mmCIF file of C-alpha atoms in Angstrom:
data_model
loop_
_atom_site.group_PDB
_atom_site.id
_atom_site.type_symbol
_atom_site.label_atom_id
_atom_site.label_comp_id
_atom_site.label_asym_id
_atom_site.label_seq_id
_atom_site.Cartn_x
_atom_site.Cartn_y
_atom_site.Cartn_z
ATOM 1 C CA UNK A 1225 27.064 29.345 -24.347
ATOM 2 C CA UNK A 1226 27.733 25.923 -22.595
ATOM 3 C CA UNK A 1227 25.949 22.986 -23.648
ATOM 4 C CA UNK A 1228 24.778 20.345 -20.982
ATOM 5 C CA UNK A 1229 23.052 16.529 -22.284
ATOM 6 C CA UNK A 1230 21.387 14.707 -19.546
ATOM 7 C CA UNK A 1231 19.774 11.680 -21.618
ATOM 8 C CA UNK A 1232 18.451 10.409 -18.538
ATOM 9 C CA UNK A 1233 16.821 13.216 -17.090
ATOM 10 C CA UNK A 1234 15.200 12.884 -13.885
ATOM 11 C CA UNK A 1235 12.655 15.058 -10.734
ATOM 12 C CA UNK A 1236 14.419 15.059 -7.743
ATOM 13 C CA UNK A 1237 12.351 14.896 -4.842
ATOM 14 C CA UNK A 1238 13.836 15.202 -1.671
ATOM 15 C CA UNK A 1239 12.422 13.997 1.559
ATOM 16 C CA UNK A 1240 13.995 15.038 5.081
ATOM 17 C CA UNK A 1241 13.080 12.362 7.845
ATOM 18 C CA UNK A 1242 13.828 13.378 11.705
ATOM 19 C CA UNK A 1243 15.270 9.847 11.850
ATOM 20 C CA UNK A 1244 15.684 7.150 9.048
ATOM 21 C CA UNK A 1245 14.594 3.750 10.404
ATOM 22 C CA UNK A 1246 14.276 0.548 8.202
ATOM 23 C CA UNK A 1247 10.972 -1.308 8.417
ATOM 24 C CA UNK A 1248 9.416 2.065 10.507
ATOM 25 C CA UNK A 1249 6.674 4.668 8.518
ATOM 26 C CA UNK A 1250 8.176 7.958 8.980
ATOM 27 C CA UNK A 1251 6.193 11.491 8.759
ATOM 28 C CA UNK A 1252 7.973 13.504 6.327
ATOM 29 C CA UNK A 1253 9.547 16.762 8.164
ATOM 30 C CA UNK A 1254 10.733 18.517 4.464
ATOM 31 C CA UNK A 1255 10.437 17.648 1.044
ATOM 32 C CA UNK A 1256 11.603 20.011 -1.857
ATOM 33 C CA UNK A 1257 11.369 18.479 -5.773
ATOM 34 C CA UNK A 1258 13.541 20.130 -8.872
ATOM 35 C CA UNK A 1259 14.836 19.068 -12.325
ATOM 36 C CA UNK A 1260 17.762 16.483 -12.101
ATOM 37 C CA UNK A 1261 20.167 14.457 -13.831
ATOM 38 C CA UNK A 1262 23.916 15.451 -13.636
ATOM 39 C CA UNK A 1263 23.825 17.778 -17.127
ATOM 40 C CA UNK A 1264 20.895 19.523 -15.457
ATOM 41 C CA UNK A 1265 22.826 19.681 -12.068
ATOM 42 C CA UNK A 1266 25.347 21.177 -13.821
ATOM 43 C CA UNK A 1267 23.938 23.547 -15.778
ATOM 44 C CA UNK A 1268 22.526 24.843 -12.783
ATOM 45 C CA UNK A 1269 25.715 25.861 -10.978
ATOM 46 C CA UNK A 1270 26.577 27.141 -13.942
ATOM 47 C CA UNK A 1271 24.281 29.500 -14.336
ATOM 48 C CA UNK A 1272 25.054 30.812 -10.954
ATOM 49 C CA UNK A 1273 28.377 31.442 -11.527
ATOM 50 C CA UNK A 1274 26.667 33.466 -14.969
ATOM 51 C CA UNK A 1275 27.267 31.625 -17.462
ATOM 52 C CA UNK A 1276 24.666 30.884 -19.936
ATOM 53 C CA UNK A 1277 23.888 27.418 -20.364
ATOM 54 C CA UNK A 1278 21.313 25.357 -23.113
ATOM 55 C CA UNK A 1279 20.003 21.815 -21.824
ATOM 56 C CA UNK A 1280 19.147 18.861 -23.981
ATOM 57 C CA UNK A 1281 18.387 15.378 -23.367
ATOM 58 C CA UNK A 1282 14.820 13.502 -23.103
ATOM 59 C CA UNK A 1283 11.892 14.561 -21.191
ATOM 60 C CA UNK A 1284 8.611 13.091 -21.250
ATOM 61 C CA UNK A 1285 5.089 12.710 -19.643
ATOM 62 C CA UNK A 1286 3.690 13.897 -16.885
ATOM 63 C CA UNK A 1287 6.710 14.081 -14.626
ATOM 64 C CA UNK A 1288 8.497 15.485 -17.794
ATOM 65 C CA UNK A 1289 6.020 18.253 -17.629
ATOM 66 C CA UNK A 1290 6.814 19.237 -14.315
ATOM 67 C CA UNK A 1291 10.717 18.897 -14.552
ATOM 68 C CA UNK A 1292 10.094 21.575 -17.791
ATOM 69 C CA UNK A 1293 7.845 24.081 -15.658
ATOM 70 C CA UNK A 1294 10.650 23.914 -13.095
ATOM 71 C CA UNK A 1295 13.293 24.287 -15.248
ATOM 72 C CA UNK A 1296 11.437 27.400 -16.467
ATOM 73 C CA UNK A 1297 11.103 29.144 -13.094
ATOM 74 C CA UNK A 1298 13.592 30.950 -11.173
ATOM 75 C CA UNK A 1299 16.773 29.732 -10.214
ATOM 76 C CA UNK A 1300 17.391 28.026 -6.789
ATOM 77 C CA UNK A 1301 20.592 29.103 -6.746
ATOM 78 C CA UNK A 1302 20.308 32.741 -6.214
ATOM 79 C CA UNK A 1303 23.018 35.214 -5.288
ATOM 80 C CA UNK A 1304 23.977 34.975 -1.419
ATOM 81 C CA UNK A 1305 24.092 38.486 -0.458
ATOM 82 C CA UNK A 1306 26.938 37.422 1.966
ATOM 83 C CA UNK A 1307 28.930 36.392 -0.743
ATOM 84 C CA UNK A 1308 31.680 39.401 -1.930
ATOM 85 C CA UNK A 1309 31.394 38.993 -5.597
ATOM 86 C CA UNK A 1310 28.180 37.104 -6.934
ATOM 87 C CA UNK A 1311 26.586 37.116 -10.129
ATOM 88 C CA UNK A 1312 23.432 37.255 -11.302
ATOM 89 C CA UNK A 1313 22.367 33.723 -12.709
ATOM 90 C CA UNK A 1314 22.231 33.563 -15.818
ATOM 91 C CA UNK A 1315 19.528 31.937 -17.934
ATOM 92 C CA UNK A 1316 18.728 28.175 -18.628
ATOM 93 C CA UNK A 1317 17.360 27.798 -21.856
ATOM 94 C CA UNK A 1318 15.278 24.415 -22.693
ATOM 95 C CA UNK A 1319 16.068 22.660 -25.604
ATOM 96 C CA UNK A 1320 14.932 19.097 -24.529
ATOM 97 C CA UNK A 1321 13.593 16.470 -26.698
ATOM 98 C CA UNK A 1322 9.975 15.150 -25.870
ATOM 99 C CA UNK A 1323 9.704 11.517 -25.622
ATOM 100 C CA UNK A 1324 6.593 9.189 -25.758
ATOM 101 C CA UNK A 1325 7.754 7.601 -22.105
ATOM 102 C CA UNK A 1326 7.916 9.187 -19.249
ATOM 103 C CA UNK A 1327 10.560 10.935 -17.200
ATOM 104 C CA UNK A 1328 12.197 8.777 -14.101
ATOM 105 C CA UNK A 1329 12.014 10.582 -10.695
ATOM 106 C CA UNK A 1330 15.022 9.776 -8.236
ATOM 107 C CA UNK A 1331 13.947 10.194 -4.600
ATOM 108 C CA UNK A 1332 16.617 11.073 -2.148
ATOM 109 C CA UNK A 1333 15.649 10.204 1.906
ATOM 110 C CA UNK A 1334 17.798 12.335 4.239
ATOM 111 C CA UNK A 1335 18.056 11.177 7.261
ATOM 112 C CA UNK A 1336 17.986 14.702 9.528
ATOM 113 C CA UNK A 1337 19.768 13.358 12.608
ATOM 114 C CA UNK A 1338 23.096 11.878 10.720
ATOM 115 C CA UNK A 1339 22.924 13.333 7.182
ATOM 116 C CA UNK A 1340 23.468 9.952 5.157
ATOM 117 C CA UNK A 1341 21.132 9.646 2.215
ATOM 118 C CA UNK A 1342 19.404 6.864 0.878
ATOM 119 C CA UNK A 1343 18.618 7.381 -2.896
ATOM 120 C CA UNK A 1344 16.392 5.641 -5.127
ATOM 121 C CA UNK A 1345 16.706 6.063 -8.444
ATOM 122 C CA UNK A 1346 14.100 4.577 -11.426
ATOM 123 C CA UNK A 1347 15.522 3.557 -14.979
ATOM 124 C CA UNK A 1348 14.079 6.224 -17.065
ATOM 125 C CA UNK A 1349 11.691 5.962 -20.009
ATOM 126 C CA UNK A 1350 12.343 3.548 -23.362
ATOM 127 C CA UNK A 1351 13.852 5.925 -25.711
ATOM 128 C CA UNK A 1352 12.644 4.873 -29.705
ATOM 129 C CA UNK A 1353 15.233 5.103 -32.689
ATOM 130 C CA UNK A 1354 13.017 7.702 -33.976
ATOM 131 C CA UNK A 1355 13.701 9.779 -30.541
ATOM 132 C CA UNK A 1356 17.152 9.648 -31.195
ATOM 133 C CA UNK A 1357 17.300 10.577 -34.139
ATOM 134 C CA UNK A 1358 15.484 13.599 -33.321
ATOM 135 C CA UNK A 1359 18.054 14.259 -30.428
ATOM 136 C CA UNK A 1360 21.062 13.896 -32.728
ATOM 137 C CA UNK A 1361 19.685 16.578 -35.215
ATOM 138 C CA UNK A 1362 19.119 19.080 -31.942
ATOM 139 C CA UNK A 1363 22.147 18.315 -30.285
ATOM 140 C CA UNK A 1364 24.052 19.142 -33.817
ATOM 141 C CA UNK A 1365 21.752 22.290 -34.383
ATOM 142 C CA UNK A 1366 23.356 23.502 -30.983
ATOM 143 C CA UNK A 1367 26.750 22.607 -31.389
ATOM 144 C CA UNK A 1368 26.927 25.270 -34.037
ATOM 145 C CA UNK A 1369 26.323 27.741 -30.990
ATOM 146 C CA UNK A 1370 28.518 26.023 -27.833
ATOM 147 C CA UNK A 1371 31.691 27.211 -26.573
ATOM 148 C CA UNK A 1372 31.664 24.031 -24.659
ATOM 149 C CA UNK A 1373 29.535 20.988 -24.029
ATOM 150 C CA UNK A 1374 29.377 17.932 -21.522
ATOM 151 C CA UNK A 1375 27.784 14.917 -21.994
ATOM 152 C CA UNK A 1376 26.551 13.415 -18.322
ATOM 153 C CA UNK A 1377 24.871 10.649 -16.805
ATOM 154 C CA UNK A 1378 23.198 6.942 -17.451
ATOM 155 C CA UNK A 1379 21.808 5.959 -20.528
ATOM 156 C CA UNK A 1380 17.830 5.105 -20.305
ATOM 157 C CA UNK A 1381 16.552 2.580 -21.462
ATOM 158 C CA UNK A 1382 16.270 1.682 -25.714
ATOM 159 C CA UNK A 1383 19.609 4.052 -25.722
ATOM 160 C CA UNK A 1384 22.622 2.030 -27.432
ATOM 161 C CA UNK A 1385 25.734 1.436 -25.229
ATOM 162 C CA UNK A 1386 27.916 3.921 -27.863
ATOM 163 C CA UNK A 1387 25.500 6.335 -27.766
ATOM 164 C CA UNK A 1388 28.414 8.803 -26.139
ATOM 165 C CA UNK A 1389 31.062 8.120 -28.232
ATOM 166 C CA UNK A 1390 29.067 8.903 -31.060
ATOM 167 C CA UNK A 1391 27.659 12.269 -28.955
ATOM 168 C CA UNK A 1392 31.848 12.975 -28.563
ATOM 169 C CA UNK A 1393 32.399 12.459 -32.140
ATOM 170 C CA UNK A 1394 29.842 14.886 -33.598
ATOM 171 C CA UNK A 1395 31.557 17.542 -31.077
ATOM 172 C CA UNK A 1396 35.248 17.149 -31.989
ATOM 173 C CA UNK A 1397 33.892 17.107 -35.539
ATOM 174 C CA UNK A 1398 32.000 20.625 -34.696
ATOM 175 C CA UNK A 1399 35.698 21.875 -32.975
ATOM 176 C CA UNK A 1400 33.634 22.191 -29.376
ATOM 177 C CA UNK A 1401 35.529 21.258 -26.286
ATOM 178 C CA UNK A 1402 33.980 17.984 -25.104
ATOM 179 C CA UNK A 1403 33.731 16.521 -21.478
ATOM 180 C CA UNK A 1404 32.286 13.165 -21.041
ATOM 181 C CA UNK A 1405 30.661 12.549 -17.325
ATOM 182 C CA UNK A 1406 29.221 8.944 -16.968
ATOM 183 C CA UNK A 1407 30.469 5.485 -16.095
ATOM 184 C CA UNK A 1408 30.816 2.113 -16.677
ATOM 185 C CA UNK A 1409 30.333 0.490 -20.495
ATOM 186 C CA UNK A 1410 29.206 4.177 -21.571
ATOM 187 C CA UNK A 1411 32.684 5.476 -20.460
ATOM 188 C CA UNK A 1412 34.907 2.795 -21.902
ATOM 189 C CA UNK A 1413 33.077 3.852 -25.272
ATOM 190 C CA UNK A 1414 32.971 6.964 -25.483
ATOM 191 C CA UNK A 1415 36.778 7.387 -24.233
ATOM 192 C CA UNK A 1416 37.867 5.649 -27.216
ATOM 193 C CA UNK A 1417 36.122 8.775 -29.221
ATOM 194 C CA UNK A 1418 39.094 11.094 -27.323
ATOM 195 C CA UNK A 1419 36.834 12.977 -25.223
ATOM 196 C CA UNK A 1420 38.812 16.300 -23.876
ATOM 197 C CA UNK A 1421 38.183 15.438 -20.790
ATOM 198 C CA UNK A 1422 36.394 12.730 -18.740
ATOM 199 C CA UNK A 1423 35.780 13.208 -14.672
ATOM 200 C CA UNK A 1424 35.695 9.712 -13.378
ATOM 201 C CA UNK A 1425 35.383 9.309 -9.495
ATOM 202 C CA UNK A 1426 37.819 7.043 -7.841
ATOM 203 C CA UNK A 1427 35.224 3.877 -8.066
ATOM 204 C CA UNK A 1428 34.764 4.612 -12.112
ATOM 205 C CA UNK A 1429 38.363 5.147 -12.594
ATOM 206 C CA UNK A 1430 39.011 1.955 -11.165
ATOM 207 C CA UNK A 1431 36.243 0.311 -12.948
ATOM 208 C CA UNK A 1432 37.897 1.557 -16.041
ATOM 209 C CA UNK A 1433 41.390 0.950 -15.627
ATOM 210 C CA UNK A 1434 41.616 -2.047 -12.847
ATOM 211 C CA UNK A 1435 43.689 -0.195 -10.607
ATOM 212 C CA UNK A 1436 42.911 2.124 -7.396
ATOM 213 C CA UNK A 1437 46.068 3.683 -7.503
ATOM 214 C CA UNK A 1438 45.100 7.380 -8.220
ATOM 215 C CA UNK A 1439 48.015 8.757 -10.581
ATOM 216 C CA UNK A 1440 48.088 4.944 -12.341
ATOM 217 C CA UNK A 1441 44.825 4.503 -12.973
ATOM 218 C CA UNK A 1442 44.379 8.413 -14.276
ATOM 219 C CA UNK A 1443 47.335 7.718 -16.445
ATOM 220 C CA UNK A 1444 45.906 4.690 -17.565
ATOM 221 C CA UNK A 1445 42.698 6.684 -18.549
ATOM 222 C CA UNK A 1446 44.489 8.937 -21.234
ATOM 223 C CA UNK A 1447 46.134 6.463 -22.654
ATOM 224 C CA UNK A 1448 42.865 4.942 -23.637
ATOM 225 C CA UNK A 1449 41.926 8.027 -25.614
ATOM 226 C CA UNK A 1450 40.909 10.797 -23.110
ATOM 227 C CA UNK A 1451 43.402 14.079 -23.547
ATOM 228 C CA UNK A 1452 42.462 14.960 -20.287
ATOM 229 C CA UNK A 1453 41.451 13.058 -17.161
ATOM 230 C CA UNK A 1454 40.286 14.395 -13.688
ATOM 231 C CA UNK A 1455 39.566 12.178 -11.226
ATOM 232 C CA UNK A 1456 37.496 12.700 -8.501
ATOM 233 C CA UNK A 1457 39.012 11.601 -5.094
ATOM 234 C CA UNK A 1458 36.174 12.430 -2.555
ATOM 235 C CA UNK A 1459 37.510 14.795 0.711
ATOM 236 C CA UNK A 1460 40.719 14.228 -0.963
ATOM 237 C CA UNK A 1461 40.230 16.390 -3.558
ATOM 238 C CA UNK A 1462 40.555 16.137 -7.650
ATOM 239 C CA UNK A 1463 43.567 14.884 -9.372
ATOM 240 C CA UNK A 1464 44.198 15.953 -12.872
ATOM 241 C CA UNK A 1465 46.591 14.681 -15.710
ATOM 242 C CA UNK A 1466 46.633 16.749 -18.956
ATOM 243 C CA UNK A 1467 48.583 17.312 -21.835
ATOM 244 C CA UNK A 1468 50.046 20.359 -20.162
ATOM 245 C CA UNK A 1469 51.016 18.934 -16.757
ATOM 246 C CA UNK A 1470 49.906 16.617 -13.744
ATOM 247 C CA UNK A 1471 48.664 18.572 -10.311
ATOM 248 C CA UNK A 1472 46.096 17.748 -7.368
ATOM 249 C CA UNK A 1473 43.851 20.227 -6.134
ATOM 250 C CA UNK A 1474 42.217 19.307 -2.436
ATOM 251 C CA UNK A 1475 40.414 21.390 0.442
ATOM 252 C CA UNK A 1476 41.762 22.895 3.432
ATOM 253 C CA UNK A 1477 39.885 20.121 5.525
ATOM 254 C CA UNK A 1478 37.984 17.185 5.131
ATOM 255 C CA UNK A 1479 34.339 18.768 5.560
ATOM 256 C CA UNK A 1480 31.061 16.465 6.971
ATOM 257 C CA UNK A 1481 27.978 16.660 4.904
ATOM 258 C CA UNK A 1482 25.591 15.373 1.915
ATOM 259 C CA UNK A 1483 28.053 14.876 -1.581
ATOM 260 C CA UNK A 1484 25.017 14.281 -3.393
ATOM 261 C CA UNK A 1485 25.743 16.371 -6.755
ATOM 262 C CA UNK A 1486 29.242 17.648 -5.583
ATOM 263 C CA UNK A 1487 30.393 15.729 -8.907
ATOM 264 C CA UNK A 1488 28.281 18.034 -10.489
ATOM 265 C CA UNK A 1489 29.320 21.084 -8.924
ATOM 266 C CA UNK A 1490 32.913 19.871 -9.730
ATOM 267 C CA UNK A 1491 32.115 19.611 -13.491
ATOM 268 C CA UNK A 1492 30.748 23.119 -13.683
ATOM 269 C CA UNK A 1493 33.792 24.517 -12.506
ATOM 270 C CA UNK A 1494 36.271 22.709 -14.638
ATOM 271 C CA UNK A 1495 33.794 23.863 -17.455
ATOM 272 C CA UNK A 1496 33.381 27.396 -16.178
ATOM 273 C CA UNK A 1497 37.271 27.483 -16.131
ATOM 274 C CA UNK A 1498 38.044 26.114 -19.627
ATOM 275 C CA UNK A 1499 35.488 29.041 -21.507
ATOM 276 C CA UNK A 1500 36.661 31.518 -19.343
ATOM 277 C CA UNK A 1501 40.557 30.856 -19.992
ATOM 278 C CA UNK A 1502 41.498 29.905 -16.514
ATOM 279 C CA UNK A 1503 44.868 27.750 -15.961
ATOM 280 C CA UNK A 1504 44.736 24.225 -14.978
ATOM 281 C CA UNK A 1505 45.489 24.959 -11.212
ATOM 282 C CA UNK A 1506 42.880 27.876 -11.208
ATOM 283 C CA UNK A 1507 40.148 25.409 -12.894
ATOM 284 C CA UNK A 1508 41.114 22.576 -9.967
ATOM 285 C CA UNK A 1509 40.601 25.539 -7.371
ATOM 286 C CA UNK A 1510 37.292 26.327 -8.296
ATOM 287 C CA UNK A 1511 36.054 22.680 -9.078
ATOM 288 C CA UNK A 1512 37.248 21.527 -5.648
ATOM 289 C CA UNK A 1513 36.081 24.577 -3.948
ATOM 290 C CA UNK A 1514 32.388 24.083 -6.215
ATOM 291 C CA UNK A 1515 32.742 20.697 -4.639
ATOM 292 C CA UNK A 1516 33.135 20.865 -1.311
ATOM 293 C CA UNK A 1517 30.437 24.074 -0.768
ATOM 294 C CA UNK A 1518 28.167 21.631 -2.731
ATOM 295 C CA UNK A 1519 28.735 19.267 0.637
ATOM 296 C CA UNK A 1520 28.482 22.019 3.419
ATOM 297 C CA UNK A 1521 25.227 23.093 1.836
ATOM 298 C CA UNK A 1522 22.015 22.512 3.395
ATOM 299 C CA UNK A 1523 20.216 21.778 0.224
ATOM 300 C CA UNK A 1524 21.418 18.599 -1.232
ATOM 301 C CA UNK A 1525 22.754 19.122 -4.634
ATOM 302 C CA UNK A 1526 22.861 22.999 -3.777
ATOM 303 C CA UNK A 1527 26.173 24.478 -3.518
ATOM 304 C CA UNK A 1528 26.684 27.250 -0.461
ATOM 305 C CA UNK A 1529 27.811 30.277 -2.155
ATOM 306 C CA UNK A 1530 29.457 32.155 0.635
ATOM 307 C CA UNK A 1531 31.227 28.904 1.744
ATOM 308 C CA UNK A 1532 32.607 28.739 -1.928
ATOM 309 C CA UNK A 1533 33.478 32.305 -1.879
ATOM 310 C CA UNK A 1534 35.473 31.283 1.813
ATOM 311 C CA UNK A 1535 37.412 28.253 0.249
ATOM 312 C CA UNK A 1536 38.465 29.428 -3.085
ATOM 313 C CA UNK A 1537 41.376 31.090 -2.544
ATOM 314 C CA UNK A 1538 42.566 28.325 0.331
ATOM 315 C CA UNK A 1539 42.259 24.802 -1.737
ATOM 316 C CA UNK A 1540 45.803 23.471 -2.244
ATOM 317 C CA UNK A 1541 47.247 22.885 -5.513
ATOM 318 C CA UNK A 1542 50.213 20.717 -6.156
ATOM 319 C CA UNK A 1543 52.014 19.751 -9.167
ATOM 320 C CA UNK A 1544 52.950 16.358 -9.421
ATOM 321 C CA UNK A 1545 56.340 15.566 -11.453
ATOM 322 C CA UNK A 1546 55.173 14.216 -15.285
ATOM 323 C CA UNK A 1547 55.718 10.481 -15.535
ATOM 324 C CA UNK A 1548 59.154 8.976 -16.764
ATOM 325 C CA UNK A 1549 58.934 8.218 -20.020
#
C-alpha cells in the first residue's frame, strides 16, 4: 500500500470558457468538479497504474462532503482500451480526518481557444491543535501498513510551519520510504528531517537553494538533508541526483498543453517505481512519460493513458558524471 497526505485538500472545479476575456461574463461551455490537492492527485494516477493507495489529510464541511462522495465513486482514470497493457485501477481507500472548517475549492478557468489556465485557489480551513493531533495518531496507525508514503502540498491554515518535518520524522522512524512534495518554508523544514526524496520544480529549487543552475542547485538540495532530489525542469524533463548516481530523464519533444497536475503525475511514477523495484533510469522514464501524457490530456490533471503507453519506452535518459569531490 502507498500512503498519500494532502493536508490541504481541495474540490477542483473546472470551468472551460470558448474564450477567456478579462472584465467580460463568459457562459460556461464545460465544467467537471473532483477531489484535489497534490496527495489526492497522486493517489489517483496511482491507482491507475494498480497500485493500492490510502489518503489522509483534512476534510471538512459541506464541500468536504462532496470531495468524500467523489473520492468514493469510480475512478476517472479508467483503463484506455487503446492502451496495450492497462490495469485495472486499483482502490482508493479514505482515511481522512474530519475537521470543524471547511474544505477550500480551487477553481481552474480554461481558456478553450489557447489552453492557458487561470487558477484560483482558496486557503483552506483553520486546522485546531486538537485536529492535529488526531491526524498524527491516523497517519502513525497507517504507517504500520505503507510500503511508501508522500507528504504533498500547502499547509492550511492553524497548521505549524514544521508540520512536515515532523510528518518525515515519524516515517523514517516507522522504516517507510518518505517523499516530501511542497515548497517554500514547509520544504526548507522538512528537508532538514532527511526526507528520501523531495521533487522540487525548477522555481522551488531555486527558492531553496538561491541558484537556477539545475545540477547546482539539486546538489545543493541534498546537501541540506534530502538523500534524494528530483527536480522538475518543465518540457525539459526531470533531473535526479541520488546516492546511487546523477541522470536526466526528458521527452522526445517539447509537447503543447495544460501542466496542471503533471507534478503530480510525475510523483506517482517515481513512487510507483521505488515499491515496485524499478532502477533509477526506469523510475525517471515513467515519471517523465506520467508527466508529459498528464499535459497532452484533455482533462486537466488527467493523464492520457495511450499517450503514456506511446512515450514510455522513447523518453531519454542520460547519466550525468558524479560531481568532483
Amino acid at each position: 500500500m502507498i500512503l498519500t497526505v494532502t493536508l490541504n485538500t481541495a474540490l477542483d472545479l473546472t470551468y472551460g470558457v470558448p474564450e477567456l476575456v478579462p472584465h467580460a461574463s463568459h457562459r460556461v461551455s464545460d465544467m467537471s468538479e473532483r477531489p484535489g490537492g497534490k496527495g489526492l492527485n497522486v493517489a489517483r494516477v496511482l491507482s491507475a497504474l494498480g497500485h493500492e493507495t490510502v489518503v489522509t489529510g483534512f476534510a471538512g464541511g459541506s464541500t468536504g462532503a462532496v470531495l468524500r462522495e467523489l473520492l468514493a465513486g469510480p475512478s476517472p482514470l479508467e483503463a484506455d482500451p487503446k492502451a496495450a497493457s492497462a490495469p485495472a485501477p486499483a482502490p482508493i481507500t479514505d482515511a481522512l480526518v474530519t475537521v470543524a472548517g471547511s474544505t477550500r475549492r480551487t477553481i481552474a478557468v480554461v481558456d478553450r481557444a489557447t489552453g492557458d489556465t487561470t487558477q484560483l485557489n482558496e486557503p483552506g480551513p483553520l486546522v485546531s491543535a486538537d485536529e492535529w493531533t488526531a491526524l498524527l495518531g491516523r497517519y502513525e496507525e497507517l504507517l504500520a501498513g505503507a510500503d511508501a508514503v508522500a507528504l504533498c502540498g500547502s499547509l492550511p491554515p492553524g497548521i505549524h510551519v514544521g508540520a512536515y518535518a515532523e510528518l518525515v520524522r515519524a516515517a523514517r522512524a516507522a522504516g517507510v520510504p518518505v517523499l516530501l512534495d511542497t515548497s517554500g518554508e514547509p520544504l526548507r523544514r522538512g528537508i532538514a528531517a532527511r526526507p528520501d526524496l523531495i521533487k522540487p520544480n525548477a522555481d522551488e529549487l531555486a527558492q531553496l537553494t538561491g541558484s537556477r543552475e539545475p545540477m547546482r542547485a539539486t546538489r545543493d538540495a541534498r546537501r541540506r538533508g534530502a538523500h534524494g532530489v528530483v527536480a522538475s525542469l518543465g518540457p525539459d524533463g526531470m533531473l535526479a541526483v541520488t546516492p546511487d548516481g546523477s541522470w536526466q530523464a526528458a521527452p522526445p519533444a517539447k509537447v503543447l498543453g495544460n501542466p496542471t497536475g503533471a507534478g503530480d503525475s510525475a510523483v506517482a511514477g517515481l513512487l510507483s517505481g521505488l515499491v515496485e523495484g524499478l532502477s533509477w533510469p526506469d523510475r525517471l522514464r515513467r515519471a517523465v512519460a506520467l508527466s508529459t501524457a498528464t499535459v497532452l490530456s484533455p482533462t486537466a490533471g488527467d493523464f492520457d493513458r495511450a499517450a503514456y503507453e506511446e512515450l514510455l519506452p522513447r523518453v531519454g535518459v542520460e547519466e550525468h558524471a558524479p560531481a568532483a569531490r
